[in-house]
Amino acid sequence: GSTMMSQINAPNVNYVQIDSLVVMKIVKHVDSELYAGMSEIAGEACQGLLTGLVAVEDGRLEITNCFPTARAEPTLDSDEGANQASQQHEEIKQAEMIDMLRKFRNMNIDYELVGFYQAHPFGACFNQEMAESLFDYQSSVNDGVVLIYDPVKTRQGQLSFSAFRLSMPALQLFHKGDWTPESVKAAGITYENMFEELPVVIKNSHLVNVMVAELALSPALRTNEKLGGAHLELGTKRSLEKCIRSMMINIDEMNKSIQAFSKYQLDKQKHDANVNAQMQKREIENEGRRARGEPALSMDDIRKMKGPVLGTRNGMLDALLTSLDAQSLCDFATKVTGENVAKLFLAEGLAEMKSSKA
């Protein structure tokens, strides 16, 4: 019982503070992997670990450092030697990481693991692996979070970081490992309250602030008009198309989940009706036996009749995560299209100004 209690304690923090060094390290790591196509080959998110400390009295989670997790080198199945080499490479990386944490501890740097980061285009990060990793972290570190970085949005001129944790009801359900429709309904879980999003604050050191202020005052940079270009760029056609394609895949998955759920409901109604009919039949039989002075038959075998099972891999979990992913994609599309319309009006206004000056 004590382990269970420690696994589902309420978290202490209500916002996340990231050091600017961590932001730069994550952006650099993701850019180098994403644009080399590694995420697509390996078929997994570009990710790493976050270290820091919890300031309980301020309700703040400080993320002060991060480093990439070992990624297995993609190899061809037939190449046994390369596979072994890749495995050894991963083990060495893992050992390096543990050694790094030990050195952090010796140097009195914040060495506490406080979560992990992942890169997901459009912020569509909700999948089973991420949710289970988050559950593992929150079980061992009360205030563990996942930090999601969106490289697409950042490329379009808006640095995009968001922090999530599993809500208490979802944590308890993960602990039970029971995602049947009845359990999810009893826990009151919907895709909207399964995760909690925490506000993210980026903290710069005083030296960085001084440097930024000096850059802002520099006349050489002020004359360079290219700097603000990313904010007015309309080149979102490809990313928007990719976003819509991902959304279509999600909608297909949702349809499958809905069909499975409808079938489950029909099967459950039949099962319940059958159980009721059997119970009534047994009750009539027992009345007759009692009248004859014979012992009544037990109802246990009827009560234990196996009910139908929802025809998805992980019960309702799949549908919840797919809904969350679809929502992230919708949010991205809505925001980008809204901004593009505003940019078009702005561009039109600028063109008119230029023509009237000419």
Short mmCIF file of C-alpha atoms in Angstrom, two decimals:
data_model
loop_
_atom_site.label_atom_id
_atom_site.label_comp_id
_atom_site.label_asym_id
_atom_site.label_seq_id
_atom_site.Cartn_x
_atom_site.Cartn_y
_atom_site.Cartn_z
CA GLY A 1 0.00 0.00 0.00
CA SER A 2 2.83 2.43 0.83
CA THR A 3 4.27 2.22 -2.68
CA MET A 4 0.87 2.96 -4.15
CA MET A 5 0.51 6.02 -1.92
CA SER A 6 3.92 7.32 -2.95
CA GLN A 7 2.99 6.83 -6.58
CA ILE A 8 -0.10 8.98 -6.56
CA ASN A 9 0.73 11.90 -4.32
CA ALA A 10 -0.52 15.25 -5.53
CA PRO A 11 2.14 17.34 -7.31
CA ASN A 12 3.54 20.47 -5.62
CA VAL A 13 4.36 22.65 -8.63
CA ASN A 14 2.07 24.80 -10.73
CA TYR A 15 4.50 26.26 -13.28
CA VAL A 16 7.75 25.37 -15.04
CA GLN A 17 10.79 27.62 -15.35
CA ILE A 18 13.33 26.74 -18.05
CA ASP A 19 16.83 28.10 -18.20
CA SER A 20 17.67 29.74 -21.54
CA LEU A 21 20.66 27.38 -21.87
CA VAL A 22 18.22 24.42 -21.81
CA VAL A 23 16.11 26.06 -24.52
CA MET A 24 19.18 26.46 -26.75
CA LYS A 25 20.39 22.90 -26.12
CA ILE A 26 16.98 21.41 -26.97
CA VAL A 27 16.60 23.53 -30.12
CA LYS A 28 20.11 22.57 -31.30
CA HIS A 29 19.61 18.86 -30.56
CA VAL A 30 16.22 18.71 -32.30
CA ASP A 31 17.36 20.71 -35.32
CA SER A 32 20.42 18.51 -35.86
CA GLU A 33 18.34 15.29 -35.66
CA LEU A 34 15.11 16.39 -37.28
CA TYR A 35 16.69 17.88 -40.37
CA ALA A 36 18.98 14.88 -40.77
CA GLY A 37 15.75 12.82 -40.96
CA MET A 38 16.73 10.65 -37.98
CA SER A 39 13.31 10.79 -36.33
CA GLU A 40 11.68 9.47 -39.50
CA ILE A 41 14.20 6.62 -39.94
CA ALA A 42 14.18 5.52 -36.31
CA GLY A 43 10.42 6.08 -36.08
CA GLU A 44 10.56 7.66 -32.65
CA ALA A 45 10.53 11.15 -31.22
CA CYS A 46 13.73 13.12 -30.75
CA GLN A 47 14.05 13.24 -26.96
CA GLY A 48 16.22 13.75 -23.89
CA LEU A 49 16.26 14.06 -20.10
CA LEU A 50 15.64 17.14 -17.97
CA THR A 51 17.44 17.82 -14.70
CA GLY A 52 16.66 20.52 -12.18
CA LEU A 53 15.03 21.10 -8.82
CA VAL A 54 11.61 21.65 -7.25
CA ALA A 55 10.97 24.88 -5.35
CA VAL A 56 7.97 23.65 -3.33
CA GLU A 57 7.24 26.93 -1.49
CA ASP A 58 6.94 28.82 -4.82
CA GLY A 59 5.20 25.94 -6.61
CA ARG A 60 7.93 26.09 -9.25
CA LEU A 61 9.77 23.37 -11.19
CA GLU A 62 13.15 24.70 -12.32
CA ILE A 63 14.72 22.97 -15.32
CA THR A 64 18.41 23.90 -15.27
CA ASN A 65 19.99 21.34 -17.59
CA CYS A 66 19.19 18.69 -20.18
CA PHE A 67 20.91 16.11 -22.35
CA PRO A 68 19.81 13.90 -25.24
CA THR A 69 19.01 10.25 -24.54
CA ALA A 70 20.87 7.55 -26.44
CA ARG A 71 19.34 6.77 -29.78
CA ALA A 72 19.91 3.36 -31.33
CA GLU A 73 21.67 3.64 -34.68
CA PRO A 74 19.29 2.54 -37.47
CA THR A 75 20.60 -0.69 -39.04
CA LEU A 76 19.40 -3.27 -41.53
CA ASP A 77 17.85 -6.35 -39.91
CA SER A 78 20.16 -8.82 -41.66
CA ASP A 79 23.34 -7.13 -40.39
CA GLU A 80 23.94 -8.97 -37.09
CA GLY A 81 27.32 -7.36 -36.36
CA ALA A 82 25.99 -3.85 -36.88
CA ASN A 83 23.05 -4.63 -34.63
CA GLN A 84 25.40 -5.68 -31.82
CA ALA A 85 27.56 -2.59 -32.36
CA SER A 86 24.45 -0.41 -32.18
CA GLN A 87 23.42 -2.07 -28.93
CA GLN A 88 26.89 -1.53 -27.44
CA HIS A 89 26.79 2.11 -28.58
CA GLU A 90 23.47 2.57 -26.78
CA GLU A 91 24.81 0.96 -23.58
CA ILE A 92 27.92 3.20 -23.65
CA LYS A 93 25.70 6.27 -24.10
CA GLN A 94 23.53 5.14 -21.20
CA ALA A 95 26.59 4.68 -18.97
CA GLU A 96 27.84 8.15 -20.02
CA MET A 97 24.52 9.64 -19.00
CA ILE A 98 24.59 8.02 -15.54
CA ASP A 99 28.20 9.16 -15.15
CA MET A 100 27.14 12.70 -16.11
CA LEU A 101 24.46 12.71 -13.37
CA ARG A 102 27.03 11.45 -10.85
CA LYS A 103 29.38 14.29 -11.80
CA PHE A 104 26.51 16.79 -11.49
CA ARG A 105 25.91 15.49 -7.98
CA ASN A 106 29.60 15.73 -7.02
CA MET A 107 29.84 19.28 -8.32
CA ASN A 108 26.66 20.22 -6.47
CA ILE A 109 24.79 21.02 -9.68
CA ASP A 110 21.05 20.21 -9.79
CA TYR A 111 21.17 16.53 -10.62
CA GLU A 112 17.57 15.54 -9.90
CA LEU A 113 15.78 14.04 -12.90
CA VAL A 114 12.58 16.06 -13.26
CA GLY A 115 11.22 14.72 -16.53
CA PHE A 116 12.00 14.44 -20.22
CA TYR A 117 11.61 16.47 -23.40
CA GLN A 118 10.37 15.43 -26.83
CA ALA A 119 10.08 17.16 -30.18
CA HIS A 120 6.76 16.85 -32.01
CA PRO A 121 5.77 18.83 -35.09
CA PHE A 122 2.52 20.78 -34.48
CA GLY A 123 2.74 19.83 -30.78
CA ALA A 124 0.90 16.57 -31.57
CA CYS A 125 2.70 14.55 -28.91
CA PHE A 126 0.04 12.34 -27.40
CA ASN A 127 0.86 8.67 -27.86
CA GLN A 128 1.02 5.61 -25.64
CA GLU A 129 4.79 5.68 -25.25
CA MET A 130 4.82 9.29 -24.08
CA ALA A 131 1.94 8.73 -21.63
CA GLU A 132 3.57 5.62 -20.14
CA SER A 133 6.98 7.32 -19.80
CA LEU A 134 5.27 10.24 -18.08
CA PHE A 135 3.53 7.83 -15.69
CA ASP A 136 6.93 6.27 -14.85
CA TYR A 137 8.43 9.69 -14.14
CA GLN A 138 5.48 10.91 -12.07
CA SER A 139 5.56 7.66 -10.07
CA SER A 140 9.17 8.22 -9.03
CA VAL A 141 9.34 12.04 -9.15
CA ASN A 142 6.16 13.61 -7.83
CA ASP A 143 6.53 16.70 -9.98
CA GLY A 144 7.79 15.07 -13.18
CA VAL A 145 6.75 16.73 -16.43
CA VAL A 146 7.21 16.26 -20.15
CA LEU A 147 8.39 19.29 -22.10
CA ILE A 148 7.14 19.36 -25.69
CA TYR A 149 9.03 21.39 -28.28
CA ASP A 150 7.40 22.17 -31.62
CA PRO A 151 10.12 22.65 -34.27
CA VAL A 152 7.60 23.68 -36.97
CA LYS A 153 6.17 26.59 -35.03
CA THR A 154 9.65 27.67 -33.94
CA ARG A 155 10.79 27.73 -37.57
CA GLN A 156 7.86 30.03 -38.28
CA GLY A 157 9.20 32.55 -35.81
CA GLN A 158 7.46 31.56 -32.55
CA LEU A 159 9.46 29.63 -29.96
CA SER A 160 7.09 26.86 -28.88
CA PHE A 161 7.48 24.96 -25.59
CA SER A 162 4.67 23.42 -23.55
CA ALA A 163 4.79 21.33 -20.36
CA PHE A 164 2.34 18.53 -19.52
CA ARG A 165 1.73 16.09 -16.69
CA LEU A 166 -0.91 13.40 -16.19
CA SER A 167 -3.85 14.49 -14.04
CA MET A 168 -4.49 12.66 -10.75
CA PRO A 169 -7.44 10.54 -12.05
CA ALA A 170 -5.35 9.50 -15.10
CA LEU A 171 -2.38 8.64 -12.85
CA GLN A 172 -4.59 6.42 -10.71
CA LEU A 173 -6.02 4.71 -13.77
CA PHE A 174 -2.51 4.10 -15.18
CA HIS A 175 -1.59 2.61 -11.82
CA LYS A 176 -4.50 0.15 -12.06
CA GLY A 177 -3.81 -0.45 -15.76
CA ASP A 178 -7.55 -0.69 -16.36
CA TRP A 179 -8.79 1.32 -19.37
CA THR A 180 -12.20 -0.29 -19.80
CA PRO A 181 -15.05 2.10 -20.72
CA GLU A 182 -16.62 1.59 -17.25
CA SER A 183 -13.39 2.47 -15.36
CA VAL A 184 -12.74 5.55 -17.52
CA LYS A 185 -16.31 6.71 -16.97
CA ALA A 186 -16.15 6.06 -13.21
CA ALA A 187 -12.88 8.04 -12.97
CA GLY A 188 -14.54 10.89 -14.89
CA ILE A 189 -11.70 11.00 -17.44
CA THR A 190 -12.19 12.70 -20.79
CA TYR A 191 -9.51 13.71 -23.27
CA GLU A 192 -9.80 17.28 -21.91
CA ASN A 193 -8.84 16.44 -18.32
CA MET A 194 -6.46 13.53 -18.86
CA PHE A 195 -3.41 15.83 -18.96
CA GLU A 196 -2.70 19.10 -17.20
CA GLU A 197 -0.77 21.79 -19.05
CA LEU A 198 1.58 23.92 -16.94
CA PRO A 199 2.62 27.49 -17.80
CA VAL A 200 6.22 27.69 -19.05
CA VAL A 201 8.53 30.60 -18.16
CA ILE A 202 11.97 31.03 -19.75
CA LYS A 203 14.60 32.49 -17.43
CA ASN A 204 17.61 34.37 -18.75
CA SER A 205 20.68 35.04 -16.66
CA HIS A 206 21.55 38.72 -16.06
CA LEU A 207 24.47 38.41 -18.50
CA VAL A 208 22.18 37.17 -21.27
CA ASN A 209 19.76 40.05 -20.59
CA VAL A 210 22.62 42.57 -20.87
CA MET A 211 23.76 41.00 -24.15
CA VAL A 212 20.23 41.07 -25.60
CA ALA A 213 19.83 44.73 -24.57
CA GLU A 214 23.15 45.59 -26.24
CA LEU A 215 22.14 43.77 -29.43
CA ALA A 216 18.84 45.65 -29.47
CA LEU A 217 20.71 48.97 -29.24
CA SER A 218 23.26 48.03 -31.90
CA PRO A 219 22.72 50.28 -34.98
CA ALA A 220 24.22 47.61 -37.30
CA LEU A 221 21.44 45.17 -36.37
CA ARG A 222 18.65 47.70 -36.42
CA THR A 223 19.24 48.49 -40.06
CA ASN A 224 19.11 44.81 -40.96
CA GLU A 225 15.48 44.32 -42.00
CA LYS A 226 15.72 40.53 -42.34
CA LEU A 227 15.52 40.01 -38.58
CA GLY A 228 11.75 40.34 -38.28
CA GLY A 229 11.12 38.42 -41.49
CA ALA A 230 10.17 35.10 -39.88
CA HIS A 231 7.10 36.67 -38.24
CA LEU A 232 5.69 37.88 -41.57
CA GLU A 233 6.52 34.78 -43.58
CA LEU A 234 3.56 33.15 -45.29
CA GLY A 235 5.42 29.96 -46.23
CA THR A 236 3.24 27.68 -44.12
CA LYS A 237 1.61 25.83 -47.01
CA ARG A 238 3.72 22.67 -46.67
CA SER A 239 3.52 22.48 -42.91
CA LEU A 240 -0.22 23.10 -42.99
CA GLU A 241 -0.66 20.34 -45.56
CA LYS A 242 1.35 17.93 -43.38
CA CYS A 243 -0.73 18.97 -40.37
CA ILE A 244 -4.01 18.23 -42.22
CA ARG A 245 -2.67 14.85 -43.40
CA SER A 246 -1.80 13.90 -39.82
CA MET A 247 -5.26 15.05 -38.78
CA MET A 248 -6.85 12.78 -41.40
CA ILE A 249 -4.89 9.80 -40.03
CA ASN A 250 -6.14 10.68 -36.54
CA ILE A 251 -9.74 10.97 -37.72
CA ASP A 252 -9.47 7.49 -39.29
CA GLU A 253 -8.17 6.14 -35.98
CA MET A 254 -11.03 7.89 -34.16
CA ASN A 255 -13.55 6.26 -36.49
CA LYS A 256 -12.08 2.83 -35.77
CA SER A 257 -12.31 3.54 -32.03
CA ILE A 258 -15.93 4.70 -32.37
CA GLN A 259 -16.86 1.57 -34.34
CA ALA A 260 -15.17 -0.64 -31.74
CA PHE A 261 -17.00 1.22 -28.96
CA SER A 262 -20.41 0.90 -30.71
CA LYS A 263 -19.86 -2.84 -31.18
CA TYR A 264 -18.84 -3.11 -27.50
CA GLN A 265 -22.04 -1.31 -26.39
CA LEU A 266 -24.25 -3.66 -28.47
CA ASP A 267 -22.41 -6.73 -27.17
CA LYS A 268 -22.70 -5.44 -23.60
CA GLN A 269 -26.47 -4.91 -23.94
CA LYS A 270 -26.84 -8.48 -25.27
CA HIS A 271 -24.63 -9.82 -22.46
CA ASP A 272 -26.61 -7.94 -19.76
CA ALA A 273 -29.94 -9.12 -21.22
CA ASN A 274 -28.65 -12.71 -21.30
CA VAL A 275 -27.45 -12.49 -17.66
CA ASN A 276 -30.84 -11.10 -16.57
CA ALA A 277 -32.74 -13.83 -18.41
CA GLN A 278 -30.55 -16.56 -16.88
CA MET A 279 -30.97 -15.04 -13.37
CA GLN A 280 -34.76 -14.98 -13.71
CA LYS A 281 -34.80 -18.57 -15.02
CA ARG A 282 -32.61 -19.70 -12.09
CA GLU A 283 -34.85 -17.80 -9.60
CA ILE A 284 -37.98 -19.60 -10.90
CA GLU A 285 -36.12 -22.92 -10.72
CA ASN A 286 -35.04 -22.15 -7.12
CA GLU A 287 -38.62 -21.33 -6.08
CA GLY A 288 -39.68 -24.76 -7.30
CA ARG A 289 -36.78 -26.41 -5.44
CA ARG A 290 -37.66 -24.58 -2.22
CA ALA A 291 -41.28 -25.71 -2.52
CA ARG A 292 -39.99 -29.29 -2.82
CA GLY A 293 -37.69 -28.71 0.19
CA GLU A 294 -34.50 -28.99 -1.92
CA PRO A 295 -31.49 -26.60 -1.50
CA ALA A 296 -31.44 -23.54 -3.83
CA LEU A 297 -28.87 -23.39 -6.67
CA SER A 298 -26.15 -20.70 -6.53
CA MET A 299 -26.24 -17.65 -8.84
CA ASP A 300 -22.45 -17.28 -8.85
CA ASP A 301 -21.81 -19.05 -12.14
CA ILE A 302 -24.23 -16.63 -13.89
CA ARG A 303 -22.65 -13.56 -12.25
CA LYS A 304 -19.20 -14.75 -13.35
CA MET A 305 -20.16 -15.03 -17.03
CA LYS A 306 -17.47 -13.21 -19.03
CA GLY A 307 -18.60 -9.93 -20.50
CA PRO A 308 -17.52 -8.47 -23.85
CA VAL A 309 -14.14 -6.71 -24.26
CA LEU A 310 -13.57 -3.44 -26.12
CA GLY A 311 -11.85 -4.36 -29.39
CA THR A 312 -8.91 -1.93 -29.13
CA ARG A 313 -5.33 -2.54 -28.02
CA ASN A 314 -5.45 -0.47 -24.84
CA GLY A 315 -9.12 -0.02 -24.04
CA MET A 316 -10.19 3.62 -24.02
CA LEU A 317 -6.59 4.91 -23.82
CA ASP A 318 -6.17 4.83 -27.62
CA ALA A 319 -9.28 6.92 -28.23
CA LEU A 320 -8.31 9.48 -25.56
CA LEU A 321 -4.80 9.96 -26.94
CA THR A 322 -6.03 10.17 -30.55
CA SER A 323 -8.54 12.86 -29.51
CA LEU A 324 -5.75 14.84 -27.83
CA ASP A 325 -3.53 14.58 -30.90
CA ALA A 326 -6.37 15.70 -33.17
CA GLN A 327 -7.01 18.67 -30.89
CA SER A 328 -3.32 19.72 -31.01
CA LEU A 329 -3.37 19.57 -34.81
CA CYS A 330 -6.64 21.55 -34.97
CA ASP A 331 -5.20 24.20 -32.64
CA PHE A 332 -2.10 24.52 -34.83
CA ALA A 333 -4.14 24.79 -38.05
CA THR A 334 -6.57 27.33 -36.54
CA LYS A 335 -3.76 29.51 -35.18
CA VAL A 336 -1.67 29.43 -38.35
CA THR A 337 -4.59 30.16 -40.68
CA GLY A 338 -5.74 33.00 -38.42
CA GLU A 339 -2.25 34.49 -38.38
CA ASN A 340 -1.89 34.09 -42.15
CA VAL A 341 -5.06 36.06 -42.78
CA ALA A 342 -3.74 38.84 -40.52
CA LYS A 343 -0.36 38.75 -42.31
CA LEU A 344 -2.07 39.01 -45.70
CA PHE A 345 -3.95 42.14 -44.62
CA LEU A 346 -0.69 43.54 -43.23
CA ALA A 347 1.20 42.77 -46.45
CA GLU A 348 -1.62 44.36 -48.46
CA GLY A 349 -1.46 47.49 -46.30
CA LEU A 350 2.32 47.73 -46.71
CA ALA A 351 2.06 47.33 -50.48
CA GLU A 352 -0.53 50.12 -50.64
CA MET A 353 1.71 52.38 -48.53
CA LYS A 354 4.67 51.76 -50.82
CA SER A 355 2.63 52.40 -53.98
CA SER A 356 1.16 55.62 -52.61
CA LYS A 357 4.68 56.85 -51.68
CA ALA A 358 5.90 56.06 -55.19
#
